[in-house]
Amino acid sequence: MRADNPLTLEFLSRYPIEAARILEQVGAEHAGALFNELPVNSRAAVMTAMLPEKMAACLLSIDSPLAAKLLAELPLASGARVYRQLSTAGKQQLTPFLAKDTLKKIKQFVKYPVNSVGALCITGIDMLPHGMYVNDALRRLEHPGRPVNCEIYVIDETHRLEGTIELGKLMASKPHAKLHEIMTRKTHAISAMVSAGTVLNHPGWKKRRRLAVIDRENVLVGALDYNDLKEAVGSSEFSATQDPAQNLFSFASLFWQVMAHLMDSVLNISSNNKGERP
């Protein structure tokens, strides 16, 4: 994309979501350089549509004055989600260049009560857009230096939680299926604003060791790990622990599901080859 190309500006203004998906796949420094050259009315919608983690990486790859300027152009809710994704060092770099009023509003938006779920949740989670194809999703999950969790969260264009997909199911699905076609819509999400102690007995812990955390209007902000919750609350009396045998069966099921998919592909290839013989 060239910032001085009228077609580029037209594409960005008319298809900000599609443009966001493209920029998420290029280097963060290249996306940042493009934003630097674009007019404000052409970049704000695209930056808002980008995944918070990708946008945060983009800000950290460019000069702090420009990064602070771009962050301030985002709607408050979007800017706050991106700000939460920044490392401590990244926040320290941007803070001197943010207007005091802007910084105050962002901090108020991301600040949760000390003993709340939002204060304990993990922000570095795997979230993918619902319209993405399986093969693209698998490539996107190849994070260098960070393992992929077993559960991937699926979101819509406004980052609202729509469902979940287990990594094994994603690997065994057809490459050109879209995520919203194969995801599990029933989720055990918990509000970021509730007290941590009140979710110890949440029924979701019987099946998951990590639950999605949502903020206003069902927007996905992170995930709560059960071990972190138990440590923070200081409680060791929780009866809904998962049976180790159940974990074993789950991994066995995942193994055979992937093997079945591979065998099916091999048999199809073999069948096609036989059909081509004279």
PDB file of C-alpha atoms in Angstrom:
ATOM      1  CA  MET A   1       0.000   0.000   0.000  1.00  0.00           C
ATOM      2  CA  ARG A   2       1.187   3.491  -0.888  1.00  0.00           C
ATOM      3  CA  ALA A   3      -0.171   6.413   1.072  1.00  0.00           C
ATOM      4  CA  ASP A   4      -0.033   8.703  -1.951  1.00  0.00           C
ATOM      5  CA  ASN A   5      -2.074   6.306  -4.094  1.00  0.00           C
ATOM      6  CA  PRO A   6      -5.735   7.382  -4.450  1.00  0.00           C
ATOM      7  CA  LEU A   7      -6.762   3.718  -4.690  1.00  0.00           C
ATOM      8  CA  THR A   8      -5.106   3.030  -1.343  1.00  0.00           C
ATOM      9  CA  LEU A   9      -7.006   5.850   0.336  1.00  0.00           C
ATOM     10  CA  GLU A  10     -10.238   4.699  -1.272  1.00  0.00           C
ATOM     11  CA  PHE A  11      -9.693   1.130  -0.077  1.00  0.00           C
ATOM     12  CA  LEU A  12      -8.848   2.215   3.469  1.00  0.00           C
ATOM     13  CA  SER A  13     -11.887   4.457   3.748  1.00  0.00           C
ATOM     14  CA  ARG A  14     -14.385   2.024   2.225  1.00  0.00           C
ATOM     15  CA  TYR A  15     -13.022  -1.248   3.640  1.00  0.00           C
ATOM     16  CA  PRO A  16     -11.320  -0.494   6.983  1.00  0.00           C
ATOM     17  CA  ILE A  17     -11.913  -3.998   8.375  1.00  0.00           C
ATOM     18  CA  GLU A  18     -10.353  -5.716   5.358  1.00  0.00           C
ATOM     19  CA  ALA A  19      -7.477  -3.231   5.452  1.00  0.00           C
ATOM     20  CA  ALA A  20      -6.941  -3.988   9.151  1.00  0.00           C
ATOM     21  CA  ARG A  21      -6.662  -7.730   8.406  1.00  0.00           C
ATOM     22  CA  ILE A  22      -4.005  -7.009   5.775  1.00  0.00           C
ATOM     23  CA  LEU A  23      -1.974  -4.662   7.986  1.00  0.00           C
ATOM     24  CA  GLU A  24      -2.033  -7.194  10.836  1.00  0.00           C
ATOM     25  CA  GLN A  25      -0.020  -9.521   8.629  1.00  0.00           C
ATOM     26  CA  VAL A  26       2.714  -7.091   7.620  1.00  0.00           C
ATOM     27  CA  GLY A  27       5.509  -5.922   9.850  1.00  0.00           C
ATOM     28  CA  ALA A  28       4.426  -3.624  12.660  1.00  0.00           C
ATOM     29  CA  GLU A  29       6.986  -0.995  11.655  1.00  0.00           C
ATOM     30  CA  HIS A  30       5.642  -0.933   8.081  1.00  0.00           C
ATOM     31  CA  ALA A  31       2.068  -0.488   9.280  1.00  0.00           C
ATOM     32  CA  GLY A  32       3.216   2.308  11.579  1.00  0.00           C
ATOM     33  CA  ALA A  33       5.046   4.029   8.746  1.00  0.00           C
ATOM     34  CA  LEU A  34       1.904   3.874   6.626  1.00  0.00           C
ATOM     35  CA  PHE A  35      -0.225   5.393   9.380  1.00  0.00           C
ATOM     36  CA  ASN A  36       2.276   8.205   9.678  1.00  0.00           C
ATOM     37  CA  GLU A  37       1.662   9.170   6.040  1.00  0.00           C
ATOM     38  CA  LEU A  38      -2.115   8.796   6.001  1.00  0.00           C
ATOM     39  CA  PRO A  39      -4.595  11.561   6.783  1.00  0.00           C
ATOM     40  CA  VAL A  40      -6.445  11.237  10.077  1.00  0.00           C
ATOM     41  CA  ASN A  41      -9.802  10.464   8.485  1.00  0.00           C
ATOM     42  CA  SER A  42      -8.277   7.515   6.584  1.00  0.00           C
ATOM     43  CA  ARG A  43      -6.425   5.817   9.411  1.00  0.00           C
ATOM     44  CA  ALA A  44      -8.652   6.067  12.485  1.00  0.00           C
ATOM     45  CA  ALA A  45     -11.205   3.461  11.338  1.00  0.00           C
ATOM     46  CA  VAL A  46      -8.476   1.024  10.271  1.00  0.00           C
ATOM     47  CA  MET A  47      -6.585   1.339  13.553  1.00  0.00           C
ATOM     48  CA  THR A  48      -9.809   0.787  15.494  1.00  0.00           C
ATOM     49  CA  ALA A  49     -10.524  -2.404  13.529  1.00  0.00           C
ATOM     50  CA  MET A  50      -7.078  -3.875  14.148  1.00  0.00           C
ATOM     51  CA  LEU A  51      -6.650  -6.447  16.911  1.00  0.00           C
ATOM     52  CA  PRO A  52      -5.447  -4.661  20.088  1.00  0.00           C
ATOM     53  CA  GLU A  53      -2.302  -6.791  20.327  1.00  0.00           C
ATOM     54  CA  LYS A  54      -1.331  -5.994  16.727  1.00  0.00           C
ATOM     55  CA  MET A  55      -2.029  -2.290  17.141  1.00  0.00           C
ATOM     56  CA  ALA A  56       0.016  -2.206  20.336  1.00  0.00           C
ATOM     57  CA  ALA A  57       2.956  -3.826  18.533  1.00  0.00           C
ATOM     58  CA  CYS A  58       2.581  -1.217  15.795  1.00  0.00           C
ATOM     59  CA  LEU A  59       2.805   1.633  18.327  1.00  0.00           C
ATOM     60  CA  LEU A  60       5.880   0.160  19.990  1.00  0.00           C
ATOM     61  CA  SER A  61       7.688  -0.081  16.654  1.00  0.00           C
ATOM     62  CA  ILE A  62       7.507   3.635  15.807  1.00  0.00           C
ATOM     63  CA  ASP A  63       8.669   6.852  17.423  1.00  0.00           C
ATOM     64  CA  SER A  64       6.943   7.590  20.715  1.00  0.00           C
ATOM     65  CA  PRO A  65       5.556  11.030  19.705  1.00  0.00           C
ATOM     66  CA  LEU A  66       3.830   9.533  16.676  1.00  0.00           C
ATOM     67  CA  ALA A  67       2.692   6.489  18.667  1.00  0.00           C
ATOM     68  CA  ALA A  68       1.101   8.728  21.289  1.00  0.00           C
ATOM     69  CA  LYS A  69      -0.589  10.753  18.548  1.00  0.00           C
ATOM     70  CA  LEU A  70      -2.075   7.624  16.950  1.00  0.00           C
ATOM     71  CA  LEU A  71      -3.240   6.270  20.295  1.00  0.00           C
ATOM     72  CA  ALA A  72      -4.998   9.541  21.073  1.00  0.00           C
ATOM     73  CA  GLU A  73      -6.869   9.369  17.743  1.00  0.00           C
ATOM     74  CA  LEU A  74      -8.544   6.080  18.674  1.00  0.00           C
ATOM     75  CA  PRO A  75     -11.975   6.061  20.347  1.00  0.00           C
ATOM     76  CA  LEU A  76     -11.550   5.864  24.109  1.00  0.00           C
ATOM     77  CA  ALA A  77     -12.656   2.236  24.407  1.00  0.00           C
ATOM     78  CA  SER A  78     -10.367   1.110  21.574  1.00  0.00           C
ATOM     79  CA  GLY A  79      -7.449   3.170  22.827  1.00  0.00           C
ATOM     80  CA  ALA A  80      -7.844   1.748  26.305  1.00  0.00           C
ATOM     81  CA  ARG A  81      -7.777  -1.834  25.004  1.00  0.00           C
ATOM     82  CA  VAL A  82      -4.601  -1.106  23.055  1.00  0.00           C
ATOM     83  CA  TYR A  83      -3.050   0.609  26.073  1.00  0.00           C
ATOM     84  CA  ARG A  84      -3.656  -2.499  28.182  1.00  0.00           C
ATOM     85  CA  GLN A  85      -1.665  -4.536  25.662  1.00  0.00           C
ATOM     86  CA  LEU A  86       1.417  -2.340  26.001  1.00  0.00           C
ATOM     87  CA  SER A  87       4.284  -3.527  28.139  1.00  0.00           C
ATOM     88  CA  THR A  88       5.265  -1.534  31.206  1.00  0.00           C
ATOM     89  CA  ALA A  89       8.235  -0.127  29.310  1.00  0.00           C
ATOM     90  CA  GLY A  90       5.999   0.734  26.359  1.00  0.00           C
ATOM     91  CA  LYS A  91       3.589   2.647  28.579  1.00  0.00           C
ATOM     92  CA  GLN A  92       6.477   4.559  30.104  1.00  0.00           C
ATOM     93  CA  GLN A  93       7.690   5.543  26.625  1.00  0.00           C
ATOM     94  CA  LEU A  94       4.322   6.871  25.506  1.00  0.00           C
ATOM     95  CA  THR A  95       3.204   8.570  28.714  1.00  0.00           C
ATOM     96  CA  PRO A  96       5.312  11.765  28.359  1.00  0.00           C
ATOM     97  CA  PHE A  97       3.823  12.405  24.917  1.00  0.00           C
ATOM     98  CA  LEU A  98       0.159  11.888  25.807  1.00  0.00           C
ATOM     99  CA  ALA A  99      -1.984  14.826  26.848  1.00  0.00           C
ATOM    100  CA  LYS A 100      -2.757  14.665  30.554  1.00  0.00           C
ATOM    101  CA  ASP A 101      -6.482  14.629  29.930  1.00  0.00           C
ATOM    102  CA  THR A 102      -6.192  11.799  27.391  1.00  0.00           C
ATOM    103  CA  LEU A 103      -3.975   9.735  29.669  1.00  0.00           C
ATOM    104  CA  LYS A 104      -6.326  10.273  32.609  1.00  0.00           C
ATOM    105  CA  LYS A 105      -9.337   9.067  30.620  1.00  0.00           C
ATOM    106  CA  ILE A 106      -7.514   5.997  29.340  1.00  0.00           C
ATOM    107  CA  LYS A 107      -6.281   5.011  32.795  1.00  0.00           C
ATOM    108  CA  GLN A 108      -9.747   5.459  34.254  1.00  0.00           C
ATOM    109  CA  PHE A 109     -11.165   3.229  31.523  1.00  0.00           C
ATOM    110  CA  VAL A 110      -8.664   0.396  32.047  1.00  0.00           C
ATOM    111  CA  LYS A 111      -8.474   0.615  35.817  1.00  0.00           C
ATOM    112  CA  TYR A 112     -10.470  -2.106  37.527  1.00  0.00           C
ATOM    113  CA  PRO A 113     -11.009  -2.538  41.278  1.00  0.00           C
ATOM    114  CA  VAL A 114      -8.092  -4.252  43.002  1.00  0.00           C
ATOM    115  CA  ASN A 115      -9.962  -7.475  43.739  1.00  0.00           C
ATOM    116  CA  SER A 116     -11.874  -7.635  40.458  1.00  0.00           C
ATOM    117  CA  VAL A 117     -11.581 -10.121  37.613  1.00  0.00           C
ATOM    118  CA  GLY A 118     -10.376  -7.359  35.285  1.00  0.00           C
ATOM    119  CA  ALA A 119      -7.406  -6.625  37.523  1.00  0.00           C
ATOM    120  CA  LEU A 120      -6.327 -10.287  37.448  1.00  0.00           C
ATOM    121  CA  CYS A 121      -6.991 -11.224  33.836  1.00  0.00           C
ATOM    122  CA  ILE A 122      -4.333 -11.985  31.242  1.00  0.00           C
ATOM    123  CA  THR A 123      -4.356  -9.711  28.203  1.00  0.00           C
ATOM    124  CA  GLY A 124      -1.986 -11.715  25.983  1.00  0.00           C
ATOM    125  CA  ILE A 125      -4.512 -14.213  24.618  1.00  0.00           C
ATOM    126  CA  ASP A 126      -5.148 -15.694  21.194  1.00  0.00           C
ATOM    127  CA  MET A 127      -8.102 -13.936  19.560  1.00  0.00           C
ATOM    128  CA  LEU A 128      -9.039 -14.097  15.886  1.00  0.00           C
ATOM    129  CA  PRO A 129     -11.739 -12.462  13.702  1.00  0.00           C
ATOM    130  CA  HIS A 130     -14.782 -14.631  12.993  1.00  0.00           C
ATOM    131  CA  GLY A 131     -14.530 -14.251   9.203  1.00  0.00           C
ATOM    132  CA  MET A 132     -10.996 -15.625   8.972  1.00  0.00           C
ATOM    133  CA  TYR A 133     -10.324 -18.901   7.135  1.00  0.00           C
ATOM    134  CA  VAL A 134      -8.850 -21.867   9.003  1.00  0.00           C
ATOM    135  CA  ASN A 135      -5.606 -21.935   7.004  1.00  0.00           C
ATOM    136  CA  ASP A 136      -5.085 -18.204   7.616  1.00  0.00           C
ATOM    137  CA  ALA A 137      -5.833 -18.683  11.318  1.00  0.00           C
ATOM    138  CA  LEU A 138      -3.216 -21.412  11.670  1.00  0.00           C
ATOM    139  CA  ARG A 139      -0.601 -19.183  10.031  1.00  0.00           C
ATOM    140  CA  ARG A 140      -1.609 -16.280  12.268  1.00  0.00           C
ATOM    141  CA  LEU A 141      -1.151 -18.406  15.396  1.00  0.00           C
ATOM    142  CA  GLU A 142       2.507 -19.023  14.648  1.00  0.00           C
ATOM    143  CA  HIS A 143       3.695 -16.592  17.314  1.00  0.00           C
ATOM    144  CA  PRO A 144       7.496 -16.652  17.574  1.00  0.00           C
ATOM    145  CA  GLY A 145       8.490 -16.948  21.200  1.00  0.00           C
ATOM    146  CA  ARG A 146       4.966 -17.458  22.559  1.00  0.00           C
ATOM    147  CA  PRO A 147       3.109 -20.771  22.809  1.00  0.00           C
ATOM    148  CA  VAL A 148      -0.423 -21.022  21.458  1.00  0.00           C
ATOM    149  CA  ASN A 149      -3.066 -21.828  24.042  1.00  0.00           C
ATOM    150  CA  CYS A 150      -5.395 -24.750  23.500  1.00  0.00           C
ATOM    151  CA  GLU A 151      -8.397 -22.430  23.287  1.00  0.00           C
ATOM    152  CA  ILE A 152      -8.667 -19.604  20.762  1.00  0.00           C
ATOM    153  CA  TYR A 153     -11.254 -16.848  21.169  1.00  0.00           C
ATOM    154  CA  VAL A 154     -13.299 -15.691  18.181  1.00  0.00           C
ATOM    155  CA  ILE A 155     -14.421 -12.064  17.977  1.00  0.00           C
ATOM    156  CA  ASP A 156     -16.472  -9.897  15.618  1.00  0.00           C
ATOM    157  CA  GLU A 157     -15.490  -6.623  13.942  1.00  0.00           C
ATOM    158  CA  THR A 158     -15.957  -4.664  17.177  1.00  0.00           C
ATOM    159  CA  HIS A 159     -13.936  -7.176  19.243  1.00  0.00           C
ATOM    160  CA  ARG A 160     -16.994  -8.665  20.942  1.00  0.00           C
ATOM    161  CA  LEU A 161     -16.679 -12.302  21.979  1.00  0.00           C
ATOM    162  CA  GLU A 162     -18.609 -14.658  19.696  1.00  0.00           C
ATOM    163  CA  GLY A 163     -17.238 -18.098  20.513  1.00  0.00           C
ATOM    164  CA  THR A 164     -14.226 -20.316  21.042  1.00  0.00           C
ATOM    165  CA  ILE A 165     -12.292 -22.929  19.071  1.00  0.00           C
ATOM    166  CA  GLU A 166      -9.979 -25.562  20.480  1.00  0.00           C
ATOM    167  CA  LEU A 167      -6.636 -25.802  18.719  1.00  0.00           C
ATOM    168  CA  GLY A 168      -7.191 -29.481  17.896  1.00  0.00           C
ATOM    169  CA  LYS A 169     -10.497 -28.765  16.186  1.00  0.00           C
ATOM    170  CA  LEU A 170      -8.926 -25.906  14.252  1.00  0.00           C
ATOM    171  CA  MET A 171      -6.133 -28.175  12.999  1.00  0.00           C
ATOM    172  CA  ALA A 172      -8.604 -30.856  11.949  1.00  0.00           C
ATOM    173  CA  SER A 173     -11.005 -28.508  10.142  1.00  0.00           C
ATOM    174  CA  LYS A 174     -11.185 -27.850   6.417  1.00  0.00           C
ATOM    175  CA  PRO A 175      -8.655 -25.165   5.394  1.00  0.00           C
ATOM    176  CA  HIS A 176     -11.230 -22.946   3.683  1.00  0.00           C
ATOM    177  CA  ALA A 177     -13.853 -23.087   6.425  1.00  0.00           C
ATOM    178  CA  LYS A 178     -14.444 -19.828   8.262  1.00  0.00           C
ATOM    179  CA  LEU A 179     -14.013 -19.640  12.010  1.00  0.00           C
ATOM    180  CA  HIS A 180     -17.628 -18.696  12.702  1.00  0.00           C
ATOM    181  CA  GLU A 181     -18.675 -21.917  10.928  1.00  0.00           C
ATOM    182  CA  ILE A 182     -16.720 -24.222  13.239  1.00  0.00           C
ATOM    183  CA  MET A 183     -16.542 -22.309  16.527  1.00  0.00           C
ATOM    184  CA  THR A 184     -18.397 -23.216  19.701  1.00  0.00           C
ATOM    185  CA  ARG A 185     -20.842 -20.409  20.401  1.00  0.00           C
ATOM    186  CA  LYS A 186     -21.503 -21.334  24.026  1.00  0.00           C
ATOM    187  CA  THR A 187     -18.864 -19.638  26.164  1.00  0.00           C
ATOM    188  CA  HIS A 188     -18.242 -19.321  29.905  1.00  0.00           C
ATOM    189  CA  ALA A 189     -17.334 -15.640  29.892  1.00  0.00           C
ATOM    190  CA  ILE A 190     -17.146 -13.598  33.096  1.00  0.00           C
ATOM    191  CA  SER A 191     -17.419  -9.854  33.576  1.00  0.00           C
ATOM    192  CA  ALA A 192     -14.248  -7.880  34.235  1.00  0.00           C
ATOM    193  CA  MET A 193     -16.033  -5.825  36.885  1.00  0.00           C
ATOM    194  CA  VAL A 194     -17.133  -8.616  39.228  1.00  0.00           C
ATOM    195  CA  SER A 195     -15.248  -9.483  42.390  1.00  0.00           C
ATOM    196  CA  ALA A 196     -12.710 -12.279  41.952  1.00  0.00           C
ATOM    197  CA  GLY A 197     -13.960 -14.117  45.006  1.00  0.00           C
ATOM    198  CA  THR A 198     -17.446 -14.486  43.546  1.00  0.00           C
ATOM    199  CA  VAL A 199     -16.272 -16.506  40.524  1.00  0.00           C
ATOM    200  CA  LEU A 200     -14.473 -19.291  42.378  1.00  0.00           C
ATOM    201  CA  ASN A 201     -17.555 -21.452  42.066  1.00  0.00           C
ATOM    202  CA  HIS A 202     -18.282 -20.544  38.456  1.00  0.00           C
ATOM    203  CA  PRO A 203     -19.471 -23.684  36.592  1.00  0.00           C
ATOM    204  CA  GLY A 204     -17.018 -22.982  33.770  1.00  0.00           C
ATOM    205  CA  TRP A 205     -14.095 -24.130  35.945  1.00  0.00           C
ATOM    206  CA  LYS A 206     -15.391 -27.697  35.730  1.00  0.00           C
ATOM    207  CA  LYS A 207     -14.381 -27.787  32.059  1.00  0.00           C
ATOM    208  CA  ARG A 208     -11.822 -25.013  31.623  1.00  0.00           C
ATOM    209  CA  ARG A 209      -8.721 -23.833  33.431  1.00  0.00           C
ATOM    210  CA  ARG A 210      -9.041 -20.435  31.765  1.00  0.00           C
ATOM    211  CA  LEU A 211     -12.189 -18.375  31.165  1.00  0.00           C
ATOM    212  CA  ALA A 212     -12.782 -15.429  28.837  1.00  0.00           C
ATOM    213  CA  VAL A 213     -13.121 -12.003  30.476  1.00  0.00           C
ATOM    214  CA  ILE A 214     -15.442  -9.459  28.890  1.00  0.00           C
ATOM    215  CA  ASP A 215     -15.946  -5.766  29.492  1.00  0.00           C
ATOM    216  CA  ARG A 216     -18.685  -3.410  28.383  1.00  0.00           C
ATOM    217  CA  GLU A 217     -20.936  -4.668  25.561  1.00  0.00           C
ATOM    218  CA  ASN A 218     -19.357  -8.146  25.622  1.00  0.00           C
ATOM    219  CA  VAL A 219     -15.961  -6.867  24.379  1.00  0.00           C
ATOM    220  CA  LEU A 220     -13.201  -9.404  24.995  1.00  0.00           C
ATOM    221  CA  VAL A 221     -10.438  -7.939  27.168  1.00  0.00           C
ATOM    222  CA  GLY A 222      -8.541 -11.011  28.338  1.00  0.00           C
ATOM    223  CA  ALA A 223      -8.783 -14.337  30.116  1.00  0.00           C
ATOM    224  CA  LEU A 224      -8.681 -15.387  33.760  1.00  0.00           C
ATOM    225  CA  ASP A 225      -6.500 -18.319  34.722  1.00  0.00           C
ATOM    226  CA  TYR A 226      -7.860 -20.456  37.553  1.00  0.00           C
ATOM    227  CA  ASN A 227      -4.475 -20.766  39.267  1.00  0.00           C
ATOM    228  CA  ASP A 228      -4.071 -16.982  39.268  1.00  0.00           C
ATOM    229  CA  LEU A 229      -7.565 -16.605  40.675  1.00  0.00           C
ATOM    230  CA  LYS A 230      -7.005 -19.141  43.432  1.00  0.00           C
ATOM    231  CA  GLU A 231      -3.683 -17.568  44.388  1.00  0.00           C
ATOM    232  CA  ALA A 232      -5.177 -14.078  44.489  1.00  0.00           C
ATOM    233  CA  VAL A 233      -8.193 -15.097  46.522  1.00  0.00           C
ATOM    234  CA  GLY A 234      -6.061 -17.286  48.775  1.00  0.00           C
ATOM    235  CA  SER A 235      -8.448 -20.207  48.678  1.00  0.00           C
ATOM    236  CA  SER A 236      -7.437 -23.841  48.396  1.00  0.00           C
ATOM    237  CA  GLU A 237     -10.912 -25.233  48.998  1.00  0.00           C
ATOM    238  CA  PHE A 238     -12.424 -25.684  45.588  1.00  0.00           C
ATOM    239  CA  SER A 239     -14.133 -28.955  44.819  1.00  0.00           C
ATOM    240  CA  ALA A 240     -14.607 -28.481  41.071  1.00  0.00           C
ATOM    241  CA  THR A 241     -11.115 -29.631  40.109  1.00  0.00           C
ATOM    242  CA  GLN A 242     -10.784 -31.488  36.867  1.00  0.00           C
ATOM    243  CA  ASP A 243     -10.110 -35.221  36.913  1.00  0.00           C
ATOM    244  CA  PRO A 244      -6.582 -35.982  35.593  1.00  0.00           C
ATOM    245  CA  ALA A 245      -8.028 -38.929  33.675  1.00  0.00           C
ATOM    246  CA  GLN A 246     -10.362 -36.538  31.897  1.00  0.00           C
ATOM    247  CA  ASN A 247      -7.353 -34.523  30.721  1.00  0.00           C
ATOM    248  CA  LEU A 248      -5.769 -37.715  29.402  1.00  0.00           C
ATOM    249  CA  PHE A 249      -8.888 -38.647  27.462  1.00  0.00           C
ATOM    250  CA  SER A 250      -9.107 -35.107  26.066  1.00  0.00           C
ATOM    251  CA  PHE A 251      -5.567 -35.269  24.698  1.00  0.00           C
ATOM    252  CA  ALA A 252      -6.203 -38.760  23.328  1.00  0.00           C
ATOM    253  CA  SER A 253      -9.311 -37.485  21.580  1.00  0.00           C
ATOM    254  CA  LEU A 254      -7.351 -34.576  20.113  1.00  0.00           C
ATOM    255  CA  PHE A 255      -4.650 -36.959  18.852  1.00  0.00           C
ATOM    256  CA  TRP A 256      -7.053 -39.293  17.094  1.00  0.00           C
ATOM    257  CA  GLN A 257      -9.048 -36.402  15.670  1.00  0.00           C
ATOM    258  CA  VAL A 258      -5.937 -35.008  13.990  1.00  0.00           C
ATOM    259  CA  MET A 259      -4.837 -38.487  12.853  1.00  0.00           C
ATOM    260  CA  ALA A 260      -8.259 -39.135  11.328  1.00  0.00           C
ATOM    261  CA  HIS A 261      -8.008 -35.879   9.385  1.00  0.00           C
ATOM    262  CA  LEU A 262      -4.553 -36.811   8.071  1.00  0.00           C
ATOM    263  CA  MET A 263      -5.628 -40.345   7.112  1.00  0.00           C
ATOM    264  CA  ASP A 264      -8.658 -38.976   5.294  1.00  0.00           C
ATOM    265  CA  SER A 265      -6.406 -36.670   3.267  1.00  0.00           C
ATOM    266  CA  VAL A 266      -4.031 -39.557   2.414  1.00  0.00           C
ATOM    267  CA  LEU A 267      -6.885 -41.825   1.331  1.00  0.00           C
ATOM    268  CA  ASN A 268      -8.368 -39.078  -0.857  1.00  0.00           C
ATOM    269  CA  ILE A 269      -5.031 -38.560  -2.580  1.00  0.00           C
ATOM    270  CA  SER A 270      -4.648 -42.306  -3.118  1.00  0.00           C
ATOM    271  CA  SER A 271      -8.161 -42.564  -4.533  1.00  0.00           C
ATOM    272  CA  ASN A 272      -7.575 -39.696  -6.937  1.00  0.00           C
ATOM    273  CA  ASN A 273      -4.324 -41.242  -8.169  1.00  0.00           C
ATOM    274  CA  LYS A 274      -6.034 -44.563  -8.895  1.00  0.00           C
ATOM    275  CA  GLY A 275      -8.775 -42.788 -10.816  1.00  0.00           C
ATOM    276  CA  GLU A 276      -6.213 -41.187 -13.115  1.00  0.00           C
ATOM    277  CA  ARG A 277      -4.650 -44.496 -14.205  1.00  0.00           C
ATOM    278  CA  PRO A 278      -5.591 -45.818 -17.693  1.00  0.00           C
TER     279      PRO A 278
END
